Short mmCIF file of C-alpha atoms and ligand atoms in Angstrom, two decimals:
data_model
loop_
_atom_site.label_atom_id
_atom_site.label_comp_id
_atom_site.label_asym_id
_atom_site.label_seq_id
_atom_site.Cartn_x
_atom_site.Cartn_y
_atom_site.Cartn_z
CA MET A 1 5.47 -83.72 22.58
CA ALA A 2 7.14 -82.60 25.78
CA PHE A 3 9.19 -85.74 25.86
CA GLN A 4 10.31 -85.22 22.29
CA CYS A 5 11.47 -81.66 22.99
CA ARG A 6 13.49 -82.73 26.00
CA ALA A 7 15.10 -85.49 24.02
CA ARG A 8 16.14 -83.09 21.30
CA LYS A 9 17.63 -80.73 23.84
CA VAL A 10 19.74 -83.43 25.46
CA ASN A 11 20.86 -84.54 22.04
CA CYS A 12 21.90 -81.04 21.14
CA PHE A 13 23.87 -80.73 24.39
CA ILE A 14 25.99 -83.75 23.55
CA MET A 15 26.40 -83.29 19.81
CA ALA A 16 26.97 -79.55 19.57
CA PHE A 17 28.31 -78.34 22.84
CA PRO A 18 28.87 -74.61 22.40
CA THR A 19 32.33 -73.74 21.22
CA GLN A 20 31.37 -70.10 21.67
CA ARG A 21 30.83 -69.17 25.30
CA LEU A 22 30.24 -65.44 25.43
CA ARG A 23 30.37 -65.52 29.21
CA ARG A 24 34.15 -66.10 29.06
CA LEU A 25 34.73 -62.42 28.37
CA ARG A 26 32.29 -61.32 31.07
CA ALA A 27 34.01 -63.15 33.90
CA THR A 28 35.81 -60.31 35.67
CA PRO A 29 35.45 -56.55 35.98
CA THR A 30 38.77 -56.14 34.16
CA LEU A 31 37.69 -58.25 31.20
CA ARG A 32 34.37 -56.44 31.02
CA ARG A 33 36.21 -53.13 31.09
CA MET A 34 38.48 -54.28 28.28
CA VAL A 35 35.75 -55.42 25.91
CA ARG A 36 33.20 -52.69 26.54
CA GLU A 37 32.34 -51.31 23.12
CA THR A 38 30.83 -47.98 24.10
CA ILE A 39 32.46 -45.51 26.46
CA LEU A 40 30.82 -42.31 27.59
CA THR A 41 33.00 -39.30 28.34
CA PRO A 42 32.13 -35.75 29.38
CA ASP A 43 33.23 -34.75 25.85
CA ASP A 44 30.01 -36.35 24.58
CA LEU A 45 27.75 -34.12 26.64
CA ILE A 46 26.03 -30.80 26.06
CA ALA A 47 24.24 -29.11 28.97
CA PRO A 48 21.02 -27.15 28.32
CA LEU A 49 20.76 -23.80 30.12
CA PHE A 50 17.66 -21.59 30.40
CA VAL A 51 18.52 -17.90 30.53
CA GLU A 52 16.62 -14.71 31.25
CA ASN A 53 17.68 -11.11 31.72
CA GLY A 54 18.73 -9.89 35.14
CA ARG A 55 21.49 -10.51 37.65
CA ILE A 56 22.32 -13.35 40.05
CA VAL A 57 19.20 -15.26 39.05
CA LEU A 58 19.13 -18.93 40.11
CA GLU A 59 15.50 -19.93 40.00
CA PRO A 60 14.66 -23.62 40.40
CA ILE A 61 12.43 -25.19 37.73
CA SER A 62 9.88 -27.37 39.50
CA ALA A 63 9.33 -29.91 36.73
CA LEU A 64 13.09 -30.26 36.23
CA PRO A 65 14.57 -30.85 39.69
CA GLY A 66 18.21 -29.73 39.76
CA GLN A 67 17.75 -27.34 36.80
CA TYR A 68 17.51 -23.56 37.04
CA ARG A 69 16.64 -20.43 35.17
CA PHE A 70 19.84 -18.38 35.07
CA SER A 71 20.73 -14.79 34.30
CA PRO A 72 23.70 -14.17 31.97
CA ASP A 73 26.16 -13.89 34.89
CA THR A 74 25.07 -17.07 36.69
CA ALA A 75 24.76 -18.95 33.39
CA ALA A 76 28.34 -18.01 32.55
CA GLU A 77 29.51 -19.32 35.93
CA GLU A 78 27.61 -22.54 35.29
CA ALA A 79 29.22 -22.91 31.85
CA SER A 80 32.62 -22.38 33.44
CA THR A 81 31.90 -24.98 36.14
CA LEU A 82 30.79 -27.41 33.44
CA TRP A 83 33.94 -26.70 31.46
CA HIS A 84 36.09 -27.55 34.48
CA LEU A 85 34.12 -30.77 34.94
CA GLY A 86 35.02 -31.66 31.36
CA VAL A 87 31.69 -30.81 29.71
CA PRO A 88 32.71 -28.78 26.65
CA ALA A 89 29.38 -27.36 25.50
CA VAL A 90 26.14 -25.72 26.55
CA ILE A 91 22.99 -25.03 24.56
CA LEU A 92 21.10 -21.86 25.43
CA PHE A 93 17.34 -21.28 25.58
CA GLY A 94 16.17 -17.72 26.11
CA ILE A 95 13.24 -16.50 28.19
CA PRO A 96 12.64 -12.92 27.01
CA ASP A 97 11.20 -10.00 28.98
CA ALA A 98 8.46 -9.51 26.39
CA LYS A 99 6.74 -11.71 23.85
CA ASP A 100 4.68 -10.74 20.82
CA ALA A 101 2.91 -12.35 17.87
CA THR A 102 6.00 -12.45 15.65
CA GLY A 103 8.64 -13.42 18.22
CA CYS A 104 10.83 -10.44 17.39
CA SER A 105 12.56 -10.57 20.80
CA ALA A 106 14.30 -13.72 19.46
CA TYR A 107 16.69 -11.41 17.58
CA ASP A 108 17.01 -8.63 20.12
CA ASP A 109 20.71 -7.90 20.64
CA ASN A 110 19.84 -7.05 24.26
CA GLY A 111 17.99 -10.32 24.79
CA PRO A 112 19.13 -12.92 27.31
CA VAL A 113 20.80 -15.25 24.78
CA PRO A 114 23.23 -12.73 23.19
CA ALA A 115 24.05 -11.37 26.67
CA THR A 116 24.76 -14.87 27.99
CA ILE A 117 26.91 -15.79 25.00
CA ALA A 118 29.04 -12.70 25.62
CA ARG A 119 29.37 -13.44 29.35
CA ILE A 120 30.36 -17.05 28.75
CA LYS A 121 32.97 -15.95 26.22
CA ASP A 122 34.37 -13.55 28.85
CA ILE A 123 34.92 -16.10 31.59
CA SER A 124 35.08 -19.45 29.80
CA PRO A 125 36.18 -18.63 26.26
CA GLU A 126 36.77 -22.21 25.20
CA THR A 127 33.26 -23.37 26.10
CA CYS A 128 31.36 -24.23 22.93
CA VAL A 129 28.20 -22.15 23.04
CA ILE A 130 25.32 -23.53 21.01
CA ALA A 131 22.38 -21.20 20.42
CA ASP A 132 19.01 -22.87 19.97
CA VAL A 133 17.07 -21.00 17.30
CA CYS A 134 13.28 -21.08 17.48
CA ALA A 135 10.46 -18.60 17.91
CA CYS A 136 8.35 -20.48 20.47
CA GLU A 137 9.99 -18.97 23.55
CA TYR A 138 9.47 -15.51 22.04
CA THR A 139 5.91 -15.60 20.68
CA ASP A 140 2.91 -14.74 22.88
CA HIS A 141 0.99 -17.69 21.40
CA GLY A 142 3.83 -20.17 22.04
CA HIS A 143 4.02 -21.50 18.47
CA CYS A 144 7.37 -21.86 16.72
CA GLY A 145 6.73 -19.14 14.12
CA ILE A 146 4.46 -16.50 12.64
CA LEU A 147 0.78 -17.44 12.41
CA HIS A 148 -1.59 -17.05 9.48
CA GLU A 149 -5.14 -18.08 8.60
CA THR A 150 -5.51 -21.10 6.38
CA PRO A 151 -8.68 -22.71 5.03
CA THR A 152 -8.46 -25.26 7.84
CA GLY A 153 -7.62 -22.87 10.67
CA VAL A 154 -4.67 -20.97 12.04
CA ASP A 155 -1.23 -22.37 11.27
CA VAL A 156 2.45 -21.38 11.31
CA HIS A 157 3.51 -19.67 8.08
CA ASN A 158 6.61 -21.51 6.95
CA ASP A 159 8.41 -18.95 4.79
CA LYS A 160 7.64 -15.88 6.90
CA THR A 161 9.01 -17.75 9.89
CA LEU A 162 12.27 -18.41 8.03
CA GLU A 163 13.02 -14.69 8.19
CA VAL A 164 12.69 -14.68 11.98
CA LEU A 165 15.02 -17.67 12.21
CA GLN A 166 17.57 -16.05 9.90
CA LYS A 167 17.63 -12.89 12.00
CA ALA A 168 17.92 -14.83 15.25
CA ALA A 169 20.77 -16.98 13.88
CA VAL A 170 22.74 -13.92 12.74
CA CYS A 171 22.06 -12.14 16.06
CA TYR A 172 23.49 -15.09 18.06
CA ALA A 173 26.45 -15.53 15.70
CA ARG A 174 27.22 -11.83 16.09
CA ALA A 175 27.15 -12.26 19.87
CA GLY A 176 29.75 -15.03 19.57
CA ALA A 177 27.80 -18.31 19.36
CA ASP A 178 29.93 -21.23 18.15
CA ILE A 179 27.07 -23.31 16.71
CA ILE A 180 23.55 -22.45 15.56
CA ALA A 181 20.89 -25.08 16.29
CA PRO A 182 17.46 -24.51 14.69
CA SER A 183 14.70 -26.45 16.48
CA ASP A 184 11.59 -25.03 14.80
CA MET A 185 11.01 -27.71 12.11
CA MET A 186 10.14 -25.29 9.29
CA ASP A 187 10.91 -26.59 5.81
CA GLY A 188 14.00 -25.06 4.25
CA ARG A 189 15.32 -23.47 7.44
CA VAL A 190 18.81 -24.96 7.20
CA ALA A 191 19.37 -23.51 3.73
CA ALA A 192 17.84 -20.18 4.77
CA ILE A 193 19.96 -19.91 7.91
CA ARG A 194 23.11 -20.99 6.04
CA GLN A 195 22.51 -18.28 3.47
CA ALA A 196 21.91 -15.62 6.12
CA LEU A 197 24.98 -16.61 8.14
CA ASP A 198 27.18 -16.62 5.04
CA ALA A 199 25.86 -13.24 3.92
CA ALA A 200 26.62 -11.76 7.35
CA GLY A 201 30.20 -13.06 7.36
CA PHE A 202 29.62 -16.18 9.45
CA SER A 203 30.35 -18.87 6.88
CA HIS A 204 32.57 -20.55 9.49
CA ILE A 205 29.72 -21.12 11.97
CA PRO A 206 28.27 -24.64 11.83
CA ILE A 207 24.58 -25.55 11.88
CA LEU A 208 23.43 -28.37 14.13
CA SER A 209 19.99 -29.12 12.79
CA TYR A 210 17.21 -30.58 14.93
CA ALA A 211 16.52 -32.66 11.83
CA ALA A 212 14.21 -35.36 13.14
CA LYS A 213 12.13 -33.77 15.85
CA PHE A 214 8.89 -35.43 16.85
CA ALA A 215 5.70 -33.90 18.23
CA GLY A 216 4.45 -35.28 21.51
CA ALA A 217 4.17 -34.98 25.26
CA PHE A 218 7.94 -35.36 25.68
CA TYR A 219 8.65 -31.65 26.02
CA GLY A 220 6.22 -30.76 28.82
CA PRO A 221 8.75 -29.86 31.53
CA PHE A 222 10.81 -27.80 29.05
CA ARG A 223 7.74 -25.78 28.12
CA GLU A 224 7.08 -25.09 31.79
CA ALA A 225 10.68 -23.92 32.15
CA ALA A 226 10.58 -21.71 29.06
CA GLY A 227 6.93 -20.66 29.28
CA SER A 228 6.51 -21.87 25.70
CA THR A 229 3.39 -24.06 25.83
CA PRO A 230 1.21 -23.20 22.79
CA SER A 231 -1.81 -21.18 23.91
CA PHE A 232 -3.98 -23.16 21.46
CA GLY A 233 -3.56 -26.27 19.34
CA ASP A 234 -0.34 -28.24 19.19
CA ARG A 235 2.83 -28.52 17.11
CA ARG A 236 1.75 -31.41 14.88
CA SER A 237 1.63 -29.37 11.68
CA TYR A 238 5.40 -28.78 11.90
CA GLN A 239 6.97 -31.36 14.23
CA MET A 240 6.91 -34.98 13.08
CA ASP A 241 4.44 -37.76 13.82
CA ILE A 242 5.94 -40.19 16.34
CA GLY A 243 4.92 -43.15 14.16
CA ASN A 244 7.15 -42.14 11.25
CA ARG A 245 10.60 -43.59 10.69
CA ARG A 246 11.12 -43.16 6.96
CA GLU A 247 10.00 -39.56 7.13
CA ALA A 248 12.64 -38.93 9.81
CA LEU A 249 15.31 -40.13 7.40
CA ARG A 250 13.93 -37.86 4.67
CA GLU A 251 14.07 -34.91 7.06
CA MET A 252 17.71 -35.70 7.77
CA GLU A 253 18.57 -36.21 4.11
CA LEU A 254 17.10 -32.83 3.20
CA ASP A 255 18.97 -31.10 6.01
CA VAL A 256 22.23 -32.64 4.79
CA GLU A 257 21.48 -31.38 1.27
CA GLU A 258 20.69 -27.93 2.66
CA GLY A 259 24.08 -27.76 4.33
CA ALA A 260 23.65 -29.00 7.91
CA ASP A 261 26.97 -29.75 9.60
CA ALA A 262 25.52 -32.08 12.23
CA LEU A 263 22.14 -33.72 12.72
CA MET A 264 19.97 -34.14 15.76
CA VAL A 265 17.36 -36.72 16.68
CA LYS A 266 14.88 -35.71 19.35
CA PRO A 267 13.62 -37.14 21.69
CA ALA A 268 16.49 -39.57 22.29
CA LEU A 269 15.11 -42.51 24.28
CA PHE A 270 11.89 -42.74 22.30
CA CYS A 271 13.89 -42.71 19.04
CA LEU A 272 16.82 -45.07 19.51
CA ASP A 273 15.78 -46.91 16.34
CA ILE A 274 15.95 -43.67 14.35
CA LEU A 275 19.34 -42.86 15.81
CA ARG A 276 20.72 -46.25 14.83
CA GLU A 277 19.40 -45.92 11.32
CA ALA A 278 20.74 -42.38 10.99
CA ARG A 279 24.15 -43.61 12.18
CA GLU A 280 24.22 -46.17 9.41
CA ARG A 281 23.01 -43.80 6.73
CA PHE A 282 24.90 -40.55 7.47
CA ASP A 283 28.52 -39.76 8.24
CA LEU A 284 27.79 -36.40 9.86
CA PRO A 285 28.12 -36.06 13.62
CA LEU A 286 24.88 -37.16 15.24
CA CYS A 287 23.42 -35.55 18.31
CA ALA A 288 20.56 -36.91 20.44
CA TYR A 289 18.44 -34.79 22.75
CA ASN A 290 17.69 -36.58 26.03
CA VAL A 291 14.63 -34.40 26.55
CA SER A 292 12.98 -32.87 29.58
CA SER A 293 10.37 -35.59 30.18
CA GLU A 294 13.01 -38.30 29.98
CA TYR A 295 14.93 -36.44 32.68
CA ALA A 296 11.85 -35.68 34.79
CA MET A 297 10.75 -39.33 34.84
CA ILE A 298 14.13 -40.47 36.17
CA LYS A 299 14.24 -37.66 38.72
CA ALA A 300 10.72 -38.42 39.97
CA ALA A 301 11.35 -42.14 40.32
CA GLY A 302 14.73 -41.45 41.93
CA ALA A 303 13.24 -39.02 44.47
CA ASN A 304 10.73 -41.72 45.43
CA GLY A 305 13.45 -44.30 45.92
CA TRP A 306 11.92 -46.49 43.20
CA ILE A 307 15.07 -46.74 41.09
CA ASP A 308 18.82 -46.50 41.50
CA GLU A 309 19.00 -43.06 39.90
CA GLU A 310 22.74 -42.89 39.27
CA ARG A 311 22.88 -46.26 37.56
CA LEU A 312 19.78 -45.47 35.52
CA VAL A 313 21.40 -42.26 34.31
CA ASP A 314 24.61 -44.09 33.37
CA GLU A 315 22.64 -46.73 31.50
CA THR A 316 20.42 -44.15 29.78
CA LEU A 317 23.33 -42.12 28.45
CA LEU A 318 25.31 -45.18 27.42
CA SER A 319 22.32 -46.63 25.56
CA ILE A 320 21.88 -43.39 23.63
CA LYS A 321 25.54 -43.45 22.66
CA ARG A 322 25.42 -47.14 21.73
CA ALA A 323 22.45 -46.44 19.46
CA GLY A 324 24.67 -44.09 17.46
CA ALA A 325 24.88 -40.65 19.06
CA ASP A 326 28.21 -38.81 19.04
CA LEU A 327 26.79 -36.05 21.22
CA ILE A 328 24.05 -36.02 23.83
CA ILE A 329 22.19 -32.96 25.03
CA THR A 330 21.19 -33.88 28.56
CA TYR A 331 20.03 -32.24 31.79
CA HIS A 332 22.07 -34.94 33.56
CA ALA A 333 25.35 -33.53 32.19
CA LYS A 334 26.57 -31.74 35.31
CA GLU A 335 25.62 -34.42 37.83
CA TRP A 336 27.05 -37.14 35.64
CA ALA A 337 30.32 -35.28 35.13
CA GLN A 338 30.58 -34.56 38.88
CA ARG A 339 30.48 -38.29 39.60
CA GLN A 340 33.38 -39.19 37.29
C1 LIG B 1 12.05 -25.20 21.04
C2 LIG B 1 12.54 -26.39 21.76
C3 LIG B 1 11.82 -27.29 22.55
C4 LIG B 1 12.73 -28.18 23.08
C5 LIG B 1 13.98 -27.83 22.59
N1 LIG B 1 13.84 -26.73 21.74
C6 LIG B 1 10.39 -27.30 22.91
C7 LIG B 1 9.36 -27.67 21.94
O1 LIG B 1 9.63 -28.05 20.81
O2 LIG B 1 8.20 -27.51 22.33
C8 LIG B 1 12.39 -29.29 24.04
C9 LIG B 1 13.50 -29.86 24.83
C10 LIG B 1 13.11 -30.68 26.02
O3 LIG B 1 11.97 -31.13 26.19
O4 LIG B 1 14.00 -30.88 26.85
N2 LIG B 1 11.29 -25.44 19.92
#
């Protein structure tokens, strides 16, 4: 048997010597540069910023080395620095002074997000400011909406939560946000937010929908940063099951029908297959969220000297773009842009 295989191989070598040698175009750095199909630029990146009220706050986040909680003034300086490094956009997450059961501080005009939007617009007016819209940072129970009793236990009430999201979206648009990005995973939120924005005179403000957002352990470091870990249960009755691909496409299809201007897949590295499929199916801009645990894993391994951190980051971001993302939300944005 072994003899037979070897014989066939030799035969093949003589009879059908490869006319295609893909290594020809890999021979030199110049050739490789010329035929590279995917190029990452700072234009592709969106930097997440955590903001709280106060002044000159720059508080390190332990599970996200290199990331900070900012106050509106320091966040605006950071956005301006990013702008000068070529990173055009930031996405804001608010940490309010007070939380309650309904998350009403999400639409407080004096909250950290509206204040930060205004400060950024003062000193870096061309920065694209994306406002994440969700209740979880603002509720005392850490869930992404208003709770109610159901026959099987306590759950998030979908339609009551839509009202909170509508108010938050309008509040951020009024403060000057350029894009509204709902991350709560309630059904019908894109249509509800679109309607509220239009009614308030913001029909020109786009919605970037976290359309396919999965439930899992991927968001741990973020929740530490934002203090948004649910005090009981988990998010599996509203975020998607990690095993589901077709359902992710249905989520995206519905959000397109409801009027989303751009779609997001989250988490990015765990969902490259979904991103690729979304790229083939939809012509809207596609965004991928390179989430907090994906960042923390690279940072931890890098700090231990187990990996070449810079190359890993380059390869991570390029892989996400190759899979189909036009835009990448990533905690690596600033460091990556600084290295270019
Ligand atoms: C709010 C929100 C979360 C993230 C983005 N928006 C947390 C969550 O869903 O629990 C996570 C981002 C990350 O892990 O970097 N709903």
